[in-house]
PDB file of C-alpha atoms in Angstrom:
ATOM      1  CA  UNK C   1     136.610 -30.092 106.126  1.00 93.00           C
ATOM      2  CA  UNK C   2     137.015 -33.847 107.334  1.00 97.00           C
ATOM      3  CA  UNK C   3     137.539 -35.445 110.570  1.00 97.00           C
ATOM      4  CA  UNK C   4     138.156 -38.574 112.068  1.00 98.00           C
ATOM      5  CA  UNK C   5     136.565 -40.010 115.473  1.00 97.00           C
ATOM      6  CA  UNK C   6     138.239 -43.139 117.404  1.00 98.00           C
ATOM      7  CA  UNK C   7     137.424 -44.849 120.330  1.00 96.00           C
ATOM      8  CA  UNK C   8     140.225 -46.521 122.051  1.00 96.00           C
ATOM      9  CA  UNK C   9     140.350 -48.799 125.614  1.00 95.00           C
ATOM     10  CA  UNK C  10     142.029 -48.122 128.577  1.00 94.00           C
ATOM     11  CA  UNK C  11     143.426 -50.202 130.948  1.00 94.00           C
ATOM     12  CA  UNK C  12     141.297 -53.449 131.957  1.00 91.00           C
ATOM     13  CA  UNK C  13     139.180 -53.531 129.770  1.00 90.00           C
ATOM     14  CA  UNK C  14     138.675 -53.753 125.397  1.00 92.00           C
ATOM     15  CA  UNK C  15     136.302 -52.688 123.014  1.00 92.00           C
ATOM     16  CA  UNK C  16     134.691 -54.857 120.280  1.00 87.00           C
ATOM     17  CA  UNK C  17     133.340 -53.586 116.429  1.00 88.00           C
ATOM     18  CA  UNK C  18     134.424 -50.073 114.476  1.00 93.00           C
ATOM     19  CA  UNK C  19     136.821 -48.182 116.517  1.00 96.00           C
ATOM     20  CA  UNK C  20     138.041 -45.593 114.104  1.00 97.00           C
ATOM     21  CA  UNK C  21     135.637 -43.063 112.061  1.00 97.00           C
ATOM     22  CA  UNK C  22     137.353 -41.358 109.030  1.00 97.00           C
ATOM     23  CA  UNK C  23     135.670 -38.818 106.547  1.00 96.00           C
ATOM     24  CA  UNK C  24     133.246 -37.448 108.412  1.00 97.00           C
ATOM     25  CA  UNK C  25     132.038 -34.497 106.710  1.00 96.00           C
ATOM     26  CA  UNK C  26     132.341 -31.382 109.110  1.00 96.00           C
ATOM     27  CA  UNK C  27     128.868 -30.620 110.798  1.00 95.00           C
ATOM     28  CA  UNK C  28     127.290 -34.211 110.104  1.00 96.00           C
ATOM     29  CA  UNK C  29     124.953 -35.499 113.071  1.00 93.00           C
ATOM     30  CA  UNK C  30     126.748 -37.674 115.354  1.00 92.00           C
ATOM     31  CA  UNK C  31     124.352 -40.477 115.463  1.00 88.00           C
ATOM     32  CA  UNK C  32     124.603 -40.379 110.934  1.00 91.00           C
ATOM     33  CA  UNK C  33     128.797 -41.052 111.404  1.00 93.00           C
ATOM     34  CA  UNK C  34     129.362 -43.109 114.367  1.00 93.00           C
ATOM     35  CA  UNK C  35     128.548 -46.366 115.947  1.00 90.00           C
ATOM     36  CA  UNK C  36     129.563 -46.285 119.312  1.00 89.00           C
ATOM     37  CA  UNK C  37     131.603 -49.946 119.652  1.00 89.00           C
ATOM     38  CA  UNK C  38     130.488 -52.186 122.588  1.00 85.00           C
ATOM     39  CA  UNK C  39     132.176 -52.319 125.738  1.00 85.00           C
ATOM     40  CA  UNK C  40     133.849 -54.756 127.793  1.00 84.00           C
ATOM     41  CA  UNK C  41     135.318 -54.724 130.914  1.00 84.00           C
ATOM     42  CA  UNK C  42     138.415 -57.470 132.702  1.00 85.00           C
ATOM     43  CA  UNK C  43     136.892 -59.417 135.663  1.00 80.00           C
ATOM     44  CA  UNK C  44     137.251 -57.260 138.571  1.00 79.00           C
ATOM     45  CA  UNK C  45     136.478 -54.135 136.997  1.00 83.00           C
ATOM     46  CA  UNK C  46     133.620 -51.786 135.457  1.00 81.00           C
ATOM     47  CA  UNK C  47     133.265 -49.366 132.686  1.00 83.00           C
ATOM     48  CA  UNK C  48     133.370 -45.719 134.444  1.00 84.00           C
ATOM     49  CA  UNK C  49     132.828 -43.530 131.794  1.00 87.00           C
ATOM     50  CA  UNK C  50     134.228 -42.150 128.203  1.00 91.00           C
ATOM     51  CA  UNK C  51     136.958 -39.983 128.455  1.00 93.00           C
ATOM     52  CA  UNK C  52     135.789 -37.014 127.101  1.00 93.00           C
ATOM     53  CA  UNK C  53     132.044 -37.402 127.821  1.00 90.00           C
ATOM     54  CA  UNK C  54     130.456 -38.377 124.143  1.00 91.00           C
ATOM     55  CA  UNK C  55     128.099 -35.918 122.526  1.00 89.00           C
ATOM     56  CA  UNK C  56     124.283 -36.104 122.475  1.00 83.00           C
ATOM     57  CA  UNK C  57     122.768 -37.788 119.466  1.00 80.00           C
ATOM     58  CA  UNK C  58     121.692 -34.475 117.779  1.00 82.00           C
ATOM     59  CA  UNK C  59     124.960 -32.737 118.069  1.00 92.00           C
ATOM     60  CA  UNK C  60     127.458 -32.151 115.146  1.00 95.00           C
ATOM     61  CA  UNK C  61     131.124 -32.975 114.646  1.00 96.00           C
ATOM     62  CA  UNK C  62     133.072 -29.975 113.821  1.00 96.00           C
ATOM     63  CA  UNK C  63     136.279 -31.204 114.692  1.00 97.00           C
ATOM     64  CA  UNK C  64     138.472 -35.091 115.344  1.00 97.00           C
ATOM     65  CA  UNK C  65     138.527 -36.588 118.581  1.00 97.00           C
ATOM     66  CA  UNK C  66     139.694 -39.507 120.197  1.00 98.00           C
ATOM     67  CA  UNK C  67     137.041 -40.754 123.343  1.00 96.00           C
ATOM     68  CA  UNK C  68     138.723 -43.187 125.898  1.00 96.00           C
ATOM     69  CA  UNK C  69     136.705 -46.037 127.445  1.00 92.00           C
ATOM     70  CA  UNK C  70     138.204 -45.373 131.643  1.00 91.00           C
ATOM     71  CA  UNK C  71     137.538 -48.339 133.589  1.00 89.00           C
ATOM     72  CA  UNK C  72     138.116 -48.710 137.338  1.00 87.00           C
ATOM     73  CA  UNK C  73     137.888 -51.241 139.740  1.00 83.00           C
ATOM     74  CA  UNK C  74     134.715 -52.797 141.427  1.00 73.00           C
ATOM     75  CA  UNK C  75     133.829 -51.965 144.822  1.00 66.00           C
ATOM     76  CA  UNK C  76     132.289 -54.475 146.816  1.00 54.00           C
ATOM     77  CA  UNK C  77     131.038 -52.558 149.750  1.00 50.00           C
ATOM     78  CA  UNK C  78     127.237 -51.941 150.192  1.00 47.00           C
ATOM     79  CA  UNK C  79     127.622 -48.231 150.448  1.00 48.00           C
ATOM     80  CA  UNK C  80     129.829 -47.554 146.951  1.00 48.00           C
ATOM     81  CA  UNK C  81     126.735 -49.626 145.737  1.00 49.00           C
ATOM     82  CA  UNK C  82     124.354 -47.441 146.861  1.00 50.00           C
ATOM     83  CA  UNK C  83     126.421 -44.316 145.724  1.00 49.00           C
ATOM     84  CA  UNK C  84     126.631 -45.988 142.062  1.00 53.00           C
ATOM     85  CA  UNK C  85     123.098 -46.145 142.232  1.00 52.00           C
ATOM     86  CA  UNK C  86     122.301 -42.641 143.720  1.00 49.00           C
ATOM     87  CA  UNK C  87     123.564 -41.146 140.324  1.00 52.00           C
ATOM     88  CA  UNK C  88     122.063 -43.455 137.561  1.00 74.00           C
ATOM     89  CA  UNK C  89     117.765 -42.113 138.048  1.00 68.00           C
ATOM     90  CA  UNK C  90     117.521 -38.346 137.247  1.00 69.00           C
ATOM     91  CA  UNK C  91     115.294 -37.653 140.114  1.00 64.00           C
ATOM     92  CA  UNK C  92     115.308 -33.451 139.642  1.00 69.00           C
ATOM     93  CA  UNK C  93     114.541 -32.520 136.169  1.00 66.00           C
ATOM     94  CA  UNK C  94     110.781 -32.957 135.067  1.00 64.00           C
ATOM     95  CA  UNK C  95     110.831 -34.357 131.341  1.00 66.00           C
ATOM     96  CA  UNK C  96     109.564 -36.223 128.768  1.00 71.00           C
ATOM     97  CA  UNK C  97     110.489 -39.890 129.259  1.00 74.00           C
ATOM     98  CA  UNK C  98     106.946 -41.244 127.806  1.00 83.00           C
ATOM     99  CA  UNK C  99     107.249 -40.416 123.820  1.00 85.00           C
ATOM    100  CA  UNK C 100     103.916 -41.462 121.668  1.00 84.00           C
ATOM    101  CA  UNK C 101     103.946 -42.363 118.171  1.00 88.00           C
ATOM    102  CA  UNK C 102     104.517 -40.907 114.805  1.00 89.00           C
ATOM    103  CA  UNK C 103     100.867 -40.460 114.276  1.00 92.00           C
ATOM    104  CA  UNK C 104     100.304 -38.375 117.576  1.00 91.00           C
ATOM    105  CA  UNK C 105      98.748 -40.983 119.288  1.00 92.00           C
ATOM    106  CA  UNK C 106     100.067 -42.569 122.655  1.00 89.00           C
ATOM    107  CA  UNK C 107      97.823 -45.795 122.189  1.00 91.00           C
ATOM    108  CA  UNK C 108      97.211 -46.178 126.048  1.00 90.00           C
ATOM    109  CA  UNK C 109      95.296 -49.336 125.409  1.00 93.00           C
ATOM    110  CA  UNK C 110      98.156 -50.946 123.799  1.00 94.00           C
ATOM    111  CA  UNK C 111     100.578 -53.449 125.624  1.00 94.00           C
ATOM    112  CA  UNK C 112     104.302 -52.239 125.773  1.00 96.00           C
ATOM    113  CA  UNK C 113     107.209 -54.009 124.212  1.00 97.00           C
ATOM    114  CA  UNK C 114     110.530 -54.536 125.568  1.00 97.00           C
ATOM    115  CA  UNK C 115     112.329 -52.006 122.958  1.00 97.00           C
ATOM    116  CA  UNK C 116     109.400 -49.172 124.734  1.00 96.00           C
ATOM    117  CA  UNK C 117     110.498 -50.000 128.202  1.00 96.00           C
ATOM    118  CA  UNK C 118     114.259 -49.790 127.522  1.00 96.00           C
ATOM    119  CA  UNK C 119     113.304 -46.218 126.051  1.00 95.00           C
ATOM    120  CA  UNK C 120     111.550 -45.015 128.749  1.00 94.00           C
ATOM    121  CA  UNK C 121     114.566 -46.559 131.469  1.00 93.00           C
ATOM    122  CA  UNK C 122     117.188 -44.620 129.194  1.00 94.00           C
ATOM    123  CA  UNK C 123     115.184 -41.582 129.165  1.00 92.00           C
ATOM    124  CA  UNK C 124     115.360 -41.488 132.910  1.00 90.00           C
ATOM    125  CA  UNK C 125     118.826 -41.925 133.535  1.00 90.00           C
ATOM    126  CA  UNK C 126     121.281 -38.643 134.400  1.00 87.00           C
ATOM    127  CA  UNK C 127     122.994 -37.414 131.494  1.00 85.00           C
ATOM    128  CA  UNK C 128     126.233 -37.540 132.953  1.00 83.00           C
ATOM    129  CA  UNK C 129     125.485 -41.559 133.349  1.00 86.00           C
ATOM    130  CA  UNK C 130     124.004 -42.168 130.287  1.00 88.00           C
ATOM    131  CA  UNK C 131     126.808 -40.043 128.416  1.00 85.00           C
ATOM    132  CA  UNK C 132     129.368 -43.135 130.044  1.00 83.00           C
ATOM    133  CA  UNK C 133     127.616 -46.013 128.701  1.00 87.00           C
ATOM    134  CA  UNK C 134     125.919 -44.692 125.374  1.00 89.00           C
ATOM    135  CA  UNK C 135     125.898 -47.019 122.920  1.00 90.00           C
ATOM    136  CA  UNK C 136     124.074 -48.114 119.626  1.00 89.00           C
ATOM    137  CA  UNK C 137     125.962 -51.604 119.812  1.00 88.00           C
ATOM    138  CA  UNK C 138     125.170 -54.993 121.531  1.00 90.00           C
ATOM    139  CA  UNK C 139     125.752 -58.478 121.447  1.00 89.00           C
ATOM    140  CA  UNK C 140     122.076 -59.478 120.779  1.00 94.00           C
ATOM    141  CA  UNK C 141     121.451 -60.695 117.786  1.00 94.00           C
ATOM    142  CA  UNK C 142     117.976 -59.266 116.676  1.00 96.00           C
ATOM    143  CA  UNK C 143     119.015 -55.531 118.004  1.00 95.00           C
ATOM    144  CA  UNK C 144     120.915 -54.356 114.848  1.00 93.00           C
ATOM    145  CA  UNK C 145     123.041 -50.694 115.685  1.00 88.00           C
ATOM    146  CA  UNK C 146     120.299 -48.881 113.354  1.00 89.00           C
ATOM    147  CA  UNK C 147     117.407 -49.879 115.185  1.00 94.00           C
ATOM    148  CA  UNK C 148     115.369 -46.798 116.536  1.00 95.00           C
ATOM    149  CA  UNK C 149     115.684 -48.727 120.307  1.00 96.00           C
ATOM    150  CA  UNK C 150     119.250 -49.490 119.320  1.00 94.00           C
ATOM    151  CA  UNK C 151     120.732 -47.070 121.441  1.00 94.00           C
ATOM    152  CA  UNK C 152     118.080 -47.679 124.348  1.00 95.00           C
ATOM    153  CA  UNK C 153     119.022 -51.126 125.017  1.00 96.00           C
ATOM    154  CA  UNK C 154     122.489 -50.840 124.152  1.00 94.00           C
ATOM    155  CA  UNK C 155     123.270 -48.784 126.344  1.00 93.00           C
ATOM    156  CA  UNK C 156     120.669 -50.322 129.228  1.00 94.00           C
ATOM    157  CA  UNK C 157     122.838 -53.647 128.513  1.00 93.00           C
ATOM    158  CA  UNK C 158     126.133 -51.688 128.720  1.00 90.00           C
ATOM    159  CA  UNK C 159     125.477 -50.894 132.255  1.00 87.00           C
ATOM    160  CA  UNK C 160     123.439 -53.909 133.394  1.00 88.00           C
ATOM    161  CA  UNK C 161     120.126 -52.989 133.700  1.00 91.00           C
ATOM    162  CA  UNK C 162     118.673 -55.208 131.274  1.00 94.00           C
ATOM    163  CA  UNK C 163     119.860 -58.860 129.366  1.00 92.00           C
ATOM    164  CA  UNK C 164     118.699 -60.870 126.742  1.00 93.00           C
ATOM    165  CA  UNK C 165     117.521 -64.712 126.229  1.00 93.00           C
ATOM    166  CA  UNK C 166     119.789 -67.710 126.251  1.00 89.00           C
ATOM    167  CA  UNK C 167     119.615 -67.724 123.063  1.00 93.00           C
ATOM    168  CA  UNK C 168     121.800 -64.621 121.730  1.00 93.00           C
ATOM    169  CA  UNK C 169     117.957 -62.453 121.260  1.00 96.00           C
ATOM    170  CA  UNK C 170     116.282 -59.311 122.948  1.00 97.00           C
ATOM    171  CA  UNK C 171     113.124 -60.168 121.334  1.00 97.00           C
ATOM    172  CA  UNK C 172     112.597 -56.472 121.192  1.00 97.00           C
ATOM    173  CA  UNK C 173     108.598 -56.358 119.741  1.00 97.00           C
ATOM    174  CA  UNK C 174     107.546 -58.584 122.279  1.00 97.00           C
ATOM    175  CA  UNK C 175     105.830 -57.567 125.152  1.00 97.00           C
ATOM    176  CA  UNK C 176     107.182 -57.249 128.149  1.00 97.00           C
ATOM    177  CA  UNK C 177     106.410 -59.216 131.725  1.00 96.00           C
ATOM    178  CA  UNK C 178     105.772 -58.224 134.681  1.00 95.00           C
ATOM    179  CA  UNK C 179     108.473 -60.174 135.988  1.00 95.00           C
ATOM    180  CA  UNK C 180     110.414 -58.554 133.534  1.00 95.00           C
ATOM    181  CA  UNK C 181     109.706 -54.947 134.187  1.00 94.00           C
ATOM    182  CA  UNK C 182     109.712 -55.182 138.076  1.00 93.00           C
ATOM    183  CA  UNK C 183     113.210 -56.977 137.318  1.00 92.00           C
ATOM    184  CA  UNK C 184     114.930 -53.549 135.560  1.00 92.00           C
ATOM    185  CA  UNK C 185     113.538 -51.357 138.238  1.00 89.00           C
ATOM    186  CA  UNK C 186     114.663 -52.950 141.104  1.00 87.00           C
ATOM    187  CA  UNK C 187     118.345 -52.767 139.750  1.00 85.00           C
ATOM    188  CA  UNK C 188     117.755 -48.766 139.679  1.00 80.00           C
ATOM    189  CA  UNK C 189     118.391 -49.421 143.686  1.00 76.00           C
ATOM    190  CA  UNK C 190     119.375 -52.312 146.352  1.00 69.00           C
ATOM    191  CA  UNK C 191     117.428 -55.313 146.774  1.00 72.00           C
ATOM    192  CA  UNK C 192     115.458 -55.309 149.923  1.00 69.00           C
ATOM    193  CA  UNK C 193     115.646 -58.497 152.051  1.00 68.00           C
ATOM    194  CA  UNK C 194     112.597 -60.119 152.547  1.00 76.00           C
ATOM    195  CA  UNK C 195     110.870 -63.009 154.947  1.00 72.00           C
ATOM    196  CA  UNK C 196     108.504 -64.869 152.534  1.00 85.00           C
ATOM    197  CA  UNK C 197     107.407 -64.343 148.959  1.00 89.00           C
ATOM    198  CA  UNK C 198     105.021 -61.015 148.511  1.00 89.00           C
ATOM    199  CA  UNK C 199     102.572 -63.558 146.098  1.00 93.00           C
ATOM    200  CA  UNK C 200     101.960 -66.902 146.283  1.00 94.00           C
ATOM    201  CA  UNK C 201     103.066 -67.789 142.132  1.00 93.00           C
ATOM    202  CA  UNK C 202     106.250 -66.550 142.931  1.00 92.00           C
ATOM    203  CA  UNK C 203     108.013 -69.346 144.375  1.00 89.00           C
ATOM    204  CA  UNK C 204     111.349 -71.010 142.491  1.00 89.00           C
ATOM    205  CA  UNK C 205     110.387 -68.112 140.187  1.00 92.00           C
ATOM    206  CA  UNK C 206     114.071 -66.686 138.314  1.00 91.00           C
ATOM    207  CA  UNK C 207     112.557 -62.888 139.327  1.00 90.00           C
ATOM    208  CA  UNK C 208     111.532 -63.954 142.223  1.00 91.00           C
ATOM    209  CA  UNK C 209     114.208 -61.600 144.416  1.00 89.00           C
ATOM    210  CA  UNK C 210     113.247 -59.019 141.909  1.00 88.00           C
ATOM    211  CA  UNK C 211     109.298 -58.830 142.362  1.00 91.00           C
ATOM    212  CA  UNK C 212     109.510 -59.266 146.656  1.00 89.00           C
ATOM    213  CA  UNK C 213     112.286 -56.414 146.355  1.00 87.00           C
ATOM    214  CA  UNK C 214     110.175 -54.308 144.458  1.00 86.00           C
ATOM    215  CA  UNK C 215     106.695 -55.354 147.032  1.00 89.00           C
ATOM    216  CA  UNK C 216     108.989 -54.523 150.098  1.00 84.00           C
ATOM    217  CA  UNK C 217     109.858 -50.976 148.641  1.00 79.00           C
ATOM    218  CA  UNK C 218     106.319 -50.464 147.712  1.00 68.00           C
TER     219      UNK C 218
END
């Protein structure tokens, strides 16, 4: 048996790359058939979620579907902020979210790359939350869709968290800052005001908001 999966938009908002799946072989993997296409959303308003919810990686397609990408309008209010950002960190379940290597070994010596922090990020958010913005595609042009990390920092793009270089790249193997890291975690919550810079190599720095927000919340 053969199905067919398609992605359409809703209102406000479009989708960009392969919409429309046909052939799929009943009970292939979902991540072997589909590339999720990227998302984009009309000034004013946010991607909400896939309408149904997609399927994990690992699960098989044993019948067509058609997923709709729902998009609603931005609230500007501090408290729909903070209710946005109650539900991304899955604070109840105890997990896995550090993964070693192929070889066994975790390499704790080792420096981590940007690809290994977008993992571990993804790994943390609620299902329900990364189910709405999972994604192998992206706009940067050294993150190809079959990538291992591809649907890490897809999806970590789709909603935000993290960005690329001016020039179009990720830069995926290289490591990643400090800067850079206390940058994604301080947009898991809001940024605390601060007086004066927390460090005194900080000033006129772009993550400079970033790093005294993350000091302040200690």
């Amino acid at each position: 048996m053969w199905h067919t999966i398609t992605f359409v938009s809703g209102d406000n908002g479009s989708l960009e790359g392969k919409t429309v799946f046909t052939d799929i072989l009943d009970g292939t993997p979902w991540k072997e058939a589909v590339t999720v296409p990227a998302i984009k959303a009309k000034s004013g308003y946010k991607f909400s979620k896939w309408d149904p919810l997609l399927p994990d990686d690992d699960k098989t397609i044993t019948s067509s579907a058609t997923y709709t990408a729902i998009f609603t309008k931005v609230k500007r209010s501090s408290s729909s902020r903070s209710s946005e950002l109650s539900v991304m960190l899955n604070k109840e379940d105890h997990f896995a979210y550090i993964v070693g290597y192929p070889d066994g070994t975790v390499r704790p010596e080792s420096y981590t790359t940007r690809e290994e922090v977008a993992a571990v990020f993804y790994r943390l958010l609620t299902d329900s939350y990364r189910n709405s913005y999972k994604t192998t595609s992206n706009d940067f042009l050294d993150v190809e869709s079959t990538r291992w990390s591809a649907k890490h920092i897809g999806t970590l793009a789709a909603c935000k968290i993290i960005c690329g270089y001016a020039d179009g790249t990720f830069r995926p193997k290289d490591f990643v800052t400090r800067a850079e890291l206390a940058t994604i975690a301080s947009k898991f919550d809001d940024l605390e005001p601060f007086a004066a810079d927390n460090f005194s190599d900080i000033k006129g720095h772009w993550a400079n908001q970033y790093i005294n927000s993350a000091c302040e919340k200690g």
